[in-house]
PDB file of C-alpha atoms and ligand atoms in Angstrom:
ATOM      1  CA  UNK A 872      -5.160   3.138 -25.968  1.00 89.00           C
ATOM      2  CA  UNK A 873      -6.744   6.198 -25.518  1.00 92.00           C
ATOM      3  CA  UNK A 874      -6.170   8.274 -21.775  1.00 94.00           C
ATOM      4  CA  UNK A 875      -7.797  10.729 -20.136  1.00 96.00           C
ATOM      5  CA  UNK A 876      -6.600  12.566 -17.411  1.00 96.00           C
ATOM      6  CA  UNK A 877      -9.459  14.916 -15.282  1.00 96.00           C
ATOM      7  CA  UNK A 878      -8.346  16.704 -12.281  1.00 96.00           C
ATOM      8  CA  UNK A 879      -9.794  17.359  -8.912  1.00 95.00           C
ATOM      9  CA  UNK A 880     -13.132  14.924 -10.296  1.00 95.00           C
ATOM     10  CA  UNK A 881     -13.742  13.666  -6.966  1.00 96.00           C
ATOM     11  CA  UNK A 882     -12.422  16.917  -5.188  1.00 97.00           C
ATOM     12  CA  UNK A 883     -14.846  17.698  -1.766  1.00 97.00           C
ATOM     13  CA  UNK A 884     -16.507  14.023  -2.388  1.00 97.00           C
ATOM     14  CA  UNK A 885     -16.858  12.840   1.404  1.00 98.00           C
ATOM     15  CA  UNK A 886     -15.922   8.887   2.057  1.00 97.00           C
ATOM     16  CA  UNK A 887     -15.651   6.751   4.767  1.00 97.00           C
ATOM     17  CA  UNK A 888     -11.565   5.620   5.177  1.00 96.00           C
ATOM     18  CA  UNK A 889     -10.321   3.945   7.988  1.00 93.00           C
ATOM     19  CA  UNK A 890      -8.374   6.000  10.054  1.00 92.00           C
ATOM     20  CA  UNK A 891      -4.745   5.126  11.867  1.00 85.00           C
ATOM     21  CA  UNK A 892      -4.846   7.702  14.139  1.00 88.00           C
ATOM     22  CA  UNK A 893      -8.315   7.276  15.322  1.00 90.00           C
ATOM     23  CA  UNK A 894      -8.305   3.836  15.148  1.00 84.00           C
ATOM     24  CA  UNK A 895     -11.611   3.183  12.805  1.00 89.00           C
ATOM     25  CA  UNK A 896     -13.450   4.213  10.128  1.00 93.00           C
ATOM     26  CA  UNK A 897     -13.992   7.928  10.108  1.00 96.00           C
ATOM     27  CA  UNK A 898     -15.262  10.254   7.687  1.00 98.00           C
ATOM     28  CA  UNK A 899     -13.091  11.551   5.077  1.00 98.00           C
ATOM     29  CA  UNK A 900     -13.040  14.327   2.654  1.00 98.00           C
ATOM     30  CA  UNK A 901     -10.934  14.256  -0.482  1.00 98.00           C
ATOM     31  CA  UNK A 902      -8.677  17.399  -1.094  1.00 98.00           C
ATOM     32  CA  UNK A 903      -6.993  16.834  -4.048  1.00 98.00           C
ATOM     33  CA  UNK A 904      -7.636  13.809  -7.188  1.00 98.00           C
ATOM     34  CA  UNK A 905      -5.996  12.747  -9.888  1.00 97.00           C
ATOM     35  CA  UNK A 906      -8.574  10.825 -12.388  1.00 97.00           C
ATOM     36  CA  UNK A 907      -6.696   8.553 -14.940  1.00 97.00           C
ATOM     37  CA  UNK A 908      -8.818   6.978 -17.281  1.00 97.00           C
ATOM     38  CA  UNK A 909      -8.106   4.734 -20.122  1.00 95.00           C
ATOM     39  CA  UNK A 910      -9.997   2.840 -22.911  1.00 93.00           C
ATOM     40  CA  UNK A 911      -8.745   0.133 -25.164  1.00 91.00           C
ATOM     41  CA  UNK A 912      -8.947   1.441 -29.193  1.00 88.00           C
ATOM     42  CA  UNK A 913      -7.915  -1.625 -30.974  1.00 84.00           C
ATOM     43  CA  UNK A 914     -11.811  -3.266 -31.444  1.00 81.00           C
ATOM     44  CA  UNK A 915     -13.946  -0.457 -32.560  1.00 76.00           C
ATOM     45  CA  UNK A 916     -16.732  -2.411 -30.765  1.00 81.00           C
ATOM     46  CA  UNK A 917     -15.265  -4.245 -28.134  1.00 84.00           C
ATOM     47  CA  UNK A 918     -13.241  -2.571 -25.963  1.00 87.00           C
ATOM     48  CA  UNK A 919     -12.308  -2.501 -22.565  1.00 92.00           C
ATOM     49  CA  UNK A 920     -11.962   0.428 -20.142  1.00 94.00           C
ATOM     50  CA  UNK A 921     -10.637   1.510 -16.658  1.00 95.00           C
ATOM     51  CA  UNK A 922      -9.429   3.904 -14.707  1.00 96.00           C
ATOM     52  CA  UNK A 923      -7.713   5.327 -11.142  1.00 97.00           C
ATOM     53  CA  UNK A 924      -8.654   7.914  -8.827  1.00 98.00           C
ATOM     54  CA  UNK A 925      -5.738   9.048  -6.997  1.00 98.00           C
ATOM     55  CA  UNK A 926      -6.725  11.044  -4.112  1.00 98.00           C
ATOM     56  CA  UNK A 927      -5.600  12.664  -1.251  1.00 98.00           C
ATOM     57  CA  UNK A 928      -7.951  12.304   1.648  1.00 98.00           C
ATOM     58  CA  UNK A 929      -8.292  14.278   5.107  1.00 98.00           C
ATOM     59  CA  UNK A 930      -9.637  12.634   8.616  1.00 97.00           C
ATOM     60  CA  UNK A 931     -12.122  14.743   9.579  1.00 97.00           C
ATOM     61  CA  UNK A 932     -11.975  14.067  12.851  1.00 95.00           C
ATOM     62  CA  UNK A 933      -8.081  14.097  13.350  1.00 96.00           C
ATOM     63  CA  UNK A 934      -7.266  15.552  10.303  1.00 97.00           C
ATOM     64  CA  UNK A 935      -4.614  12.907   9.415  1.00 95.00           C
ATOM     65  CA  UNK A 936      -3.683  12.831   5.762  1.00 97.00           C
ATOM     66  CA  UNK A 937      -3.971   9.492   3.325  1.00 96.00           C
ATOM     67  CA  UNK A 938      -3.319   8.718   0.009  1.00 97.00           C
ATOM     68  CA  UNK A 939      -5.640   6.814  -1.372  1.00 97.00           C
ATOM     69  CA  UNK A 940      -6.583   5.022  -4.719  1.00 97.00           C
ATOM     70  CA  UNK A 941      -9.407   4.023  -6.219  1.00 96.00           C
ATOM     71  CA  UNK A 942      -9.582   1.314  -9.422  1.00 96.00           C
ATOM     72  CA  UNK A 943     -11.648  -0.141 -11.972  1.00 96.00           C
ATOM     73  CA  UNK A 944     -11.386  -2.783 -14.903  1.00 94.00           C
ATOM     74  CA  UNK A 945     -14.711  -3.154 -16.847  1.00 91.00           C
ATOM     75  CA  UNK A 946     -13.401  -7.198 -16.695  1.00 88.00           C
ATOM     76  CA  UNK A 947     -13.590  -6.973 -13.175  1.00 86.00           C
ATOM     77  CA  UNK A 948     -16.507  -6.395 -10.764  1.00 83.00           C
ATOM     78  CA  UNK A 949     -14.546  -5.303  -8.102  1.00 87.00           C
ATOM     79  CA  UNK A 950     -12.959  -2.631  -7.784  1.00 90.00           C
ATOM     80  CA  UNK A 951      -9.187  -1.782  -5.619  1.00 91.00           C
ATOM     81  CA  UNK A 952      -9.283   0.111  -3.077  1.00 93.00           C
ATOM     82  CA  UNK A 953      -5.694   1.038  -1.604  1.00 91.00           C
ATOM     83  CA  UNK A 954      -4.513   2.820   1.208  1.00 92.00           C
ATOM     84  CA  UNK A 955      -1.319   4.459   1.982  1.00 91.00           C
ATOM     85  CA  UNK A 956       0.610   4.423   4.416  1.00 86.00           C
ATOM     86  CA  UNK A 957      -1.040   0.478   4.465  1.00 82.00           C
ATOM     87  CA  UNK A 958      -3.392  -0.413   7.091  1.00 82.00           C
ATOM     88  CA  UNK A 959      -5.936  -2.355   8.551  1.00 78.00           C
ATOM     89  CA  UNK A 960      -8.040  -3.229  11.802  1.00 75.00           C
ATOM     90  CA  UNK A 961      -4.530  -4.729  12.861  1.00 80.00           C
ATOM     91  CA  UNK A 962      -2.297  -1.501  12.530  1.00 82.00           C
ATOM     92  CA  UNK A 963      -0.373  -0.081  14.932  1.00 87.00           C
ATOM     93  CA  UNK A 964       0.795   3.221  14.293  1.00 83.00           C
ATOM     94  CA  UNK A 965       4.848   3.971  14.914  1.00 87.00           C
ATOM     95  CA  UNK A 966       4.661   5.811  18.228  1.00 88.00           C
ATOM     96  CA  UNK A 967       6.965   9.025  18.507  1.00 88.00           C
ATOM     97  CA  UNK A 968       9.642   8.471  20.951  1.00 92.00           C
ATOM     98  CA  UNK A 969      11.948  11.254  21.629  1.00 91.00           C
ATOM     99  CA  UNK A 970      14.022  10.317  24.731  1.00 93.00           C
ATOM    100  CA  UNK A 971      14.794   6.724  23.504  1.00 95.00           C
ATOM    101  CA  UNK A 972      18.094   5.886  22.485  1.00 95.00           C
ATOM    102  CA  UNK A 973      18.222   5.984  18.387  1.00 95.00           C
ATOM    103  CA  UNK A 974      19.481   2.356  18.401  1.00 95.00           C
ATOM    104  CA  UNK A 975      16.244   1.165  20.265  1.00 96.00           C
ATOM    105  CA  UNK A 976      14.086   3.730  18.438  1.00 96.00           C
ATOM    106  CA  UNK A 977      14.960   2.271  15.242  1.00 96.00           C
ATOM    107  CA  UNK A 978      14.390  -1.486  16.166  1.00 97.00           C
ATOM    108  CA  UNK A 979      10.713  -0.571  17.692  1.00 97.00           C
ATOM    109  CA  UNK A 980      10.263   1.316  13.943  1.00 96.00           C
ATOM    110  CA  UNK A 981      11.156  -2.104  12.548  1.00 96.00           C
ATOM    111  CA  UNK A 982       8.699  -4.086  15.210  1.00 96.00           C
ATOM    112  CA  UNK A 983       6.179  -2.037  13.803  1.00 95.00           C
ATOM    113  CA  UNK A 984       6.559  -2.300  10.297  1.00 93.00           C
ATOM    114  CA  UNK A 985       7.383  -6.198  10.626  1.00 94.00           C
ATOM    115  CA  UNK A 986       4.066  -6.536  12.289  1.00 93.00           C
ATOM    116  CA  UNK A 987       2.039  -4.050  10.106  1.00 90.00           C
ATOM    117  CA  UNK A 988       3.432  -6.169   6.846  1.00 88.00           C
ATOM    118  CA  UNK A 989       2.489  -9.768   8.295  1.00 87.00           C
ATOM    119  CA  UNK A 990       6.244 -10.405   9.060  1.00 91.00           C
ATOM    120  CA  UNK A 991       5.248 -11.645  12.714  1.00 89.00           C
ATOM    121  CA  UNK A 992       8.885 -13.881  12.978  1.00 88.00           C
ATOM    122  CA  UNK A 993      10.410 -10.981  12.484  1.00 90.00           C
ATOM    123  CA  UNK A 994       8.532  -9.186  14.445  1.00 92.00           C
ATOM    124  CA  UNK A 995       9.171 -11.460  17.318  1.00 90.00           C
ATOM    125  CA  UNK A 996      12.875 -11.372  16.280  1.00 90.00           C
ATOM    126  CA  UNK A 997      12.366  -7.433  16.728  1.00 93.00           C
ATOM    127  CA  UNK A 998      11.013  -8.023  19.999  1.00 93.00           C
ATOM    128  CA  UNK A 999      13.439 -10.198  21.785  1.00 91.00           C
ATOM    129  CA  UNK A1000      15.982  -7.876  20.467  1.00 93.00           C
ATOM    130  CA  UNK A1001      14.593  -4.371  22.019  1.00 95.00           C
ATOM    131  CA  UNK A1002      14.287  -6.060  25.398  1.00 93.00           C
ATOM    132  CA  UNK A1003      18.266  -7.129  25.409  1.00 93.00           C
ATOM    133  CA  UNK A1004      18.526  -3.653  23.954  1.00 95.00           C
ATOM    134  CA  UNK A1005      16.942  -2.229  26.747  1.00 94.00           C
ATOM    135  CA  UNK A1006      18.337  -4.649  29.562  1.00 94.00           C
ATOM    136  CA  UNK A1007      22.062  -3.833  28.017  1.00 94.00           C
ATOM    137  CA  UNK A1008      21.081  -0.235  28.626  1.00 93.00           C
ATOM    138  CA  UNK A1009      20.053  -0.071  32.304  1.00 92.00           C
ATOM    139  CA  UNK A1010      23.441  -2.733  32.436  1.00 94.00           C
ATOM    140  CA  UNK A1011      20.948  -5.478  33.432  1.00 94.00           C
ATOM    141  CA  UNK A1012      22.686  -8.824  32.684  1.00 95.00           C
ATOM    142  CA  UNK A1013      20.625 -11.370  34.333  1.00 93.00           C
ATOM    143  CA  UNK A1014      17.805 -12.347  36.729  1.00 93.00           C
ATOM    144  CA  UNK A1015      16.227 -14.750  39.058  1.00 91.00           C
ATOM    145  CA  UNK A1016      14.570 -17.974  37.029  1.00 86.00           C
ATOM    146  CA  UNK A1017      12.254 -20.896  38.679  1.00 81.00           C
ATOM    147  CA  UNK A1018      12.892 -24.015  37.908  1.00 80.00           C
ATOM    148  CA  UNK A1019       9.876 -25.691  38.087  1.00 76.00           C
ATOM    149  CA  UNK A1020       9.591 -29.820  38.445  1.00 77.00           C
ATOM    150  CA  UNK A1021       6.352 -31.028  38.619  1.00 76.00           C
ATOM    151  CA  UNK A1022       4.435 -28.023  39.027  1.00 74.00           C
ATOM    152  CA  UNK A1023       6.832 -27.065  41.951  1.00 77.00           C
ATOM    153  CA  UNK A1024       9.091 -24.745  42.272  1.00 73.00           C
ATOM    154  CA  UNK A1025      12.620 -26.379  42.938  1.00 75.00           C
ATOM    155  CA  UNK A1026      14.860 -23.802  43.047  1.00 83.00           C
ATOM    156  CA  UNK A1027      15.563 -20.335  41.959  1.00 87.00           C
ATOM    157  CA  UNK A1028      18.386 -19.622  40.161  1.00 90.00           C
ATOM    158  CA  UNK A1029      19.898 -16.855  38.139  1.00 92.00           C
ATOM    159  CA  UNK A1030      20.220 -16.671  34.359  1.00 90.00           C
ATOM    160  CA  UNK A1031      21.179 -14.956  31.758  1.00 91.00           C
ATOM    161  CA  UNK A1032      19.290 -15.701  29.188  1.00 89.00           C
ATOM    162  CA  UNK A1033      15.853 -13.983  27.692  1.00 88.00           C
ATOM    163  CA  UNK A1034      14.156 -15.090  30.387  1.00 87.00           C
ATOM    164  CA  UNK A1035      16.405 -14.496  32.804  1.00 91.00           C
ATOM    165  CA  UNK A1036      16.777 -10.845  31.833  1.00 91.00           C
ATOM    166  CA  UNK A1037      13.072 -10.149  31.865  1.00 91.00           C
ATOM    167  CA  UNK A1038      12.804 -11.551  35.625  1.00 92.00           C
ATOM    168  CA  UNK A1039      16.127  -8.887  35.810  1.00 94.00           C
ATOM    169  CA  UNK A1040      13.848  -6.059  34.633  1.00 92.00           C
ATOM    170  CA  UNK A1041      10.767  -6.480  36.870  1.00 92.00           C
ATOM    171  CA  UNK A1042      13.639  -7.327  39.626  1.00 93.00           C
ATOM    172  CA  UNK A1043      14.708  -3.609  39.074  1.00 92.00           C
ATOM    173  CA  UNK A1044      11.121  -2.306  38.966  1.00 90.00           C
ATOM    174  CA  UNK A1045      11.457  -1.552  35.020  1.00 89.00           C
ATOM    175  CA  UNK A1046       8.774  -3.433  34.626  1.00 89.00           C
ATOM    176  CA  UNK A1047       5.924  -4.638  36.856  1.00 89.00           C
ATOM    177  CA  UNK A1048       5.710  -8.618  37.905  1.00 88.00           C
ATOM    178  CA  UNK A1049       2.739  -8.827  36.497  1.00 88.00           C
ATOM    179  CA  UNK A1050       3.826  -8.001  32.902  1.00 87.00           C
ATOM    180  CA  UNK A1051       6.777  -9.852  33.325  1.00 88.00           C
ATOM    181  CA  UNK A1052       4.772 -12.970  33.616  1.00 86.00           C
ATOM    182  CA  UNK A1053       2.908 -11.762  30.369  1.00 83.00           C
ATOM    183  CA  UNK A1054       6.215 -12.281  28.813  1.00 84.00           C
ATOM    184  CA  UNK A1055       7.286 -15.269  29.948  1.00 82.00           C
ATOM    185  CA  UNK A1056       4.220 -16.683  29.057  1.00 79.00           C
ATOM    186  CA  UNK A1057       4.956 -15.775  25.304  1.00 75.00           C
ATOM    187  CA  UNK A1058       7.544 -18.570  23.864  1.00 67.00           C
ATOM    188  CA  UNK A1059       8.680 -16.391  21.288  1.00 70.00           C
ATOM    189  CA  UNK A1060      10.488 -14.653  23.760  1.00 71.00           C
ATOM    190  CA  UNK A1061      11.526 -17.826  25.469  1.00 60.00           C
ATOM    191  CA  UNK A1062      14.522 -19.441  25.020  1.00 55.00           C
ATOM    192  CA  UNK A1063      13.880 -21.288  22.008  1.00 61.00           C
ATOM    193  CA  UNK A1064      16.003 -20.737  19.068  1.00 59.00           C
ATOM    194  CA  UNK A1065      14.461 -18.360  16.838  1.00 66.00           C
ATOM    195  CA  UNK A1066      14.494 -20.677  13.752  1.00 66.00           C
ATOM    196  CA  UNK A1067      12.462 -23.526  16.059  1.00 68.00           C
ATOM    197  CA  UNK A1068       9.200 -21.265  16.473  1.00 67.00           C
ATOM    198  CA  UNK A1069       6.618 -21.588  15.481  1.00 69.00           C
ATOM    199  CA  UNK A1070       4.453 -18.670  14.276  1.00 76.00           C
ATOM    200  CA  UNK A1071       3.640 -16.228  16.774  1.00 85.00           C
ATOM    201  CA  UNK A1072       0.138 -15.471  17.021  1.00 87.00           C
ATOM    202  CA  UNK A1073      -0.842 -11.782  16.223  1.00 90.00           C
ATOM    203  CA  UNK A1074      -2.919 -11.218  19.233  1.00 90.00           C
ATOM    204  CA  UNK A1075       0.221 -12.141  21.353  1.00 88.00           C
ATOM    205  CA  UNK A1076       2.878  -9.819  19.213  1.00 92.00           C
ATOM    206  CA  UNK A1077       0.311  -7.339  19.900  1.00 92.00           C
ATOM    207  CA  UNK A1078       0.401  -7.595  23.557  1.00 91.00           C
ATOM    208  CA  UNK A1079       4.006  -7.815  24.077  1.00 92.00           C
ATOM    209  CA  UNK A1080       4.524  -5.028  21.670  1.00 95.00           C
ATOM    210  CA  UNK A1081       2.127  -2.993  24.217  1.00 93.00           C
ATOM    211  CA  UNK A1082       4.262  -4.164  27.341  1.00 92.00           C
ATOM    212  CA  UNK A1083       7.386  -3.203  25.275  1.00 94.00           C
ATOM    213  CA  UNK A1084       6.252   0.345  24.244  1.00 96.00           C
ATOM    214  CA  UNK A1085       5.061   0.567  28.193  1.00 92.00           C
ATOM    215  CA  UNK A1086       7.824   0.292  29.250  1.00 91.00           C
ATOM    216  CA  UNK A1087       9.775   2.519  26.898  1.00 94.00           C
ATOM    217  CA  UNK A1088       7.036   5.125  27.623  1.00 93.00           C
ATOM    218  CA  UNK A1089       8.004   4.704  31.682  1.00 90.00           C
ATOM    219  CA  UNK A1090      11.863   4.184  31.354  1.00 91.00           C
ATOM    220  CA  UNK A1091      12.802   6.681  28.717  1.00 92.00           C
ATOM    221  CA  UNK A1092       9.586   9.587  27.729  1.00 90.00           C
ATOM    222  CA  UNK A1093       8.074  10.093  31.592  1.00 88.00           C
ATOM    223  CA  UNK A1094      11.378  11.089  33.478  1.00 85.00           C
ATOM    224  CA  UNK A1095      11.764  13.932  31.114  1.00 82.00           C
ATOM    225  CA  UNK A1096       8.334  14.632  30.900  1.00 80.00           C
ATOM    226  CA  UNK A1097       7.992  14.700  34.542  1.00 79.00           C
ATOM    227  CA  UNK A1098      11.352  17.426  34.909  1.00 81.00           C
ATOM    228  CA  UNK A1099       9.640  19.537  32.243  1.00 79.00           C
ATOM    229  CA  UNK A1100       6.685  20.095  34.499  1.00 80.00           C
ATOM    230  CA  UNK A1101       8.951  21.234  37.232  1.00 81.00           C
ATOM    231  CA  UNK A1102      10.388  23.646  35.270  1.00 80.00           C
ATOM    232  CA  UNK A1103       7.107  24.522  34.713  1.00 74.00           C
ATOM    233  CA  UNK A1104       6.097  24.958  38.487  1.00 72.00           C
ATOM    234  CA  UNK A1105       9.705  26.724  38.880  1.00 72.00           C
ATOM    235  CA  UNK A1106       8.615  29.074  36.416  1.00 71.00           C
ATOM    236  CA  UNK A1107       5.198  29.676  38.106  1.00 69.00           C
ATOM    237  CA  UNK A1108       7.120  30.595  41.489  1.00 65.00           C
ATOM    238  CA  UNK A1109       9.304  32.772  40.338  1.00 63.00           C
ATOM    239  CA  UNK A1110       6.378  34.957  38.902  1.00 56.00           C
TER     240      UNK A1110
HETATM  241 ZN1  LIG B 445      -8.720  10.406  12.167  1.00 80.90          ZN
END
């Protein structure tokens, strides 16, 4: 086999790479290659060749960093594209929280990654898990639950369950009624046993993931926001 290595070949080369941070496909310009190519040398005149460019990309936009790589086989017409870290139209980028509690932080880490790798029962797993995580936080234990017969409300009871803790939240203003009947709507964060469901769709996981991150944003990130601009306006007075 016979390998040649060329630096910086495809150094200032522009391409189009989708972006995570803005969401689509934005102009790129590559910063730094790596050019590995290699030719079979056993059959004087048949060979086979190929090769890698492994580059380092910019947004030009955002100016977000990728790796990315770029293959050919002479056996194969197309070519590999890969992109790292991994993405697609789907992706959802790991929001920074800095006033959430580490133990929820690093389940919505692992909602993200579940989803962003296809794992959507996991995902969903995630997800029922950050809102107990969240209810046994603000020491929310239950909440108030139709029971519905025939399309009628019967009675309303309190529960402790999934369910029941979500009606708890929007109870306490944590989260609005309107997205708590988002998530009841969602059976993966029913009352089914995990192992039962089917599926969930990723247009749902999406949505709930959304609701969930809202209401980190508005439990945990604002209130300290919010006192940091008062110290601001403290400041300002005492000038
Ligand atoms: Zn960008």
């Amino acid at each position: 086999m016979i390998r040649k290595i060329t630096e910086d070949q495809s150094k200032g080369k522009e391409i189009d790479v989708l972006c995570p941070e803005c969401n689509r496909s934005t102009r790129h310009v590559v910063r730094q290659s790596f050019y590995d190519h290699w030719q079979s040398d056993d059959h004087p005149e048949y060979y086979v060749q190929g090769g890698t460019d492994y580059q380092i990309v910019e947004c030009l936009g955002c100016r977000t960093v990728t790796f990315r790589t770029d293959g050919w086989f002479s056996e194969d017409a197309e070519g590999t594209i890969q992109l790292f870290p991994k993405r697609s139209n789907n992706t959802l980028v790991i929001k920074d929280f800095y006033e959430v509690p580490r133990k929820l932080r690093r389940i919505h880490k692992e909602i993200i990654n579940s989803f962003n790798d296809d794992l959507l029962i996991l995902c969903a797993a995630g997800l029922r898990s950050i809102i107990e995580g969240i209810c046994d936080e603000k020491g929310i234990k239950d909440g108030p639950v139709e029971l519905i017969d025939n399309g009628r409300i019967k009675k309303i009871t309190r529960k402790t369950n999934l369910q029941g803790k979500i009606s708890g939240l929007a109870e306490k203003n944590i989260l609005t009624q309107s997205n708590a009947e988002m998530l009841h709507e969602h059976r993966f964060l029913g009352n089914e046993a995990l192992h039962e469901l089917s599926q969930p769709s990723v247009k749902e996981l999406k949505l709930a993931i959304e609701i969930v991150e809202h209401m980190l944003e508005n439990i945990y990130e604002l209130p300290s926001k919010a006192k940091e601009l008062r110290g601001f306006k403290g400041k300002r007075k005492n000038l």
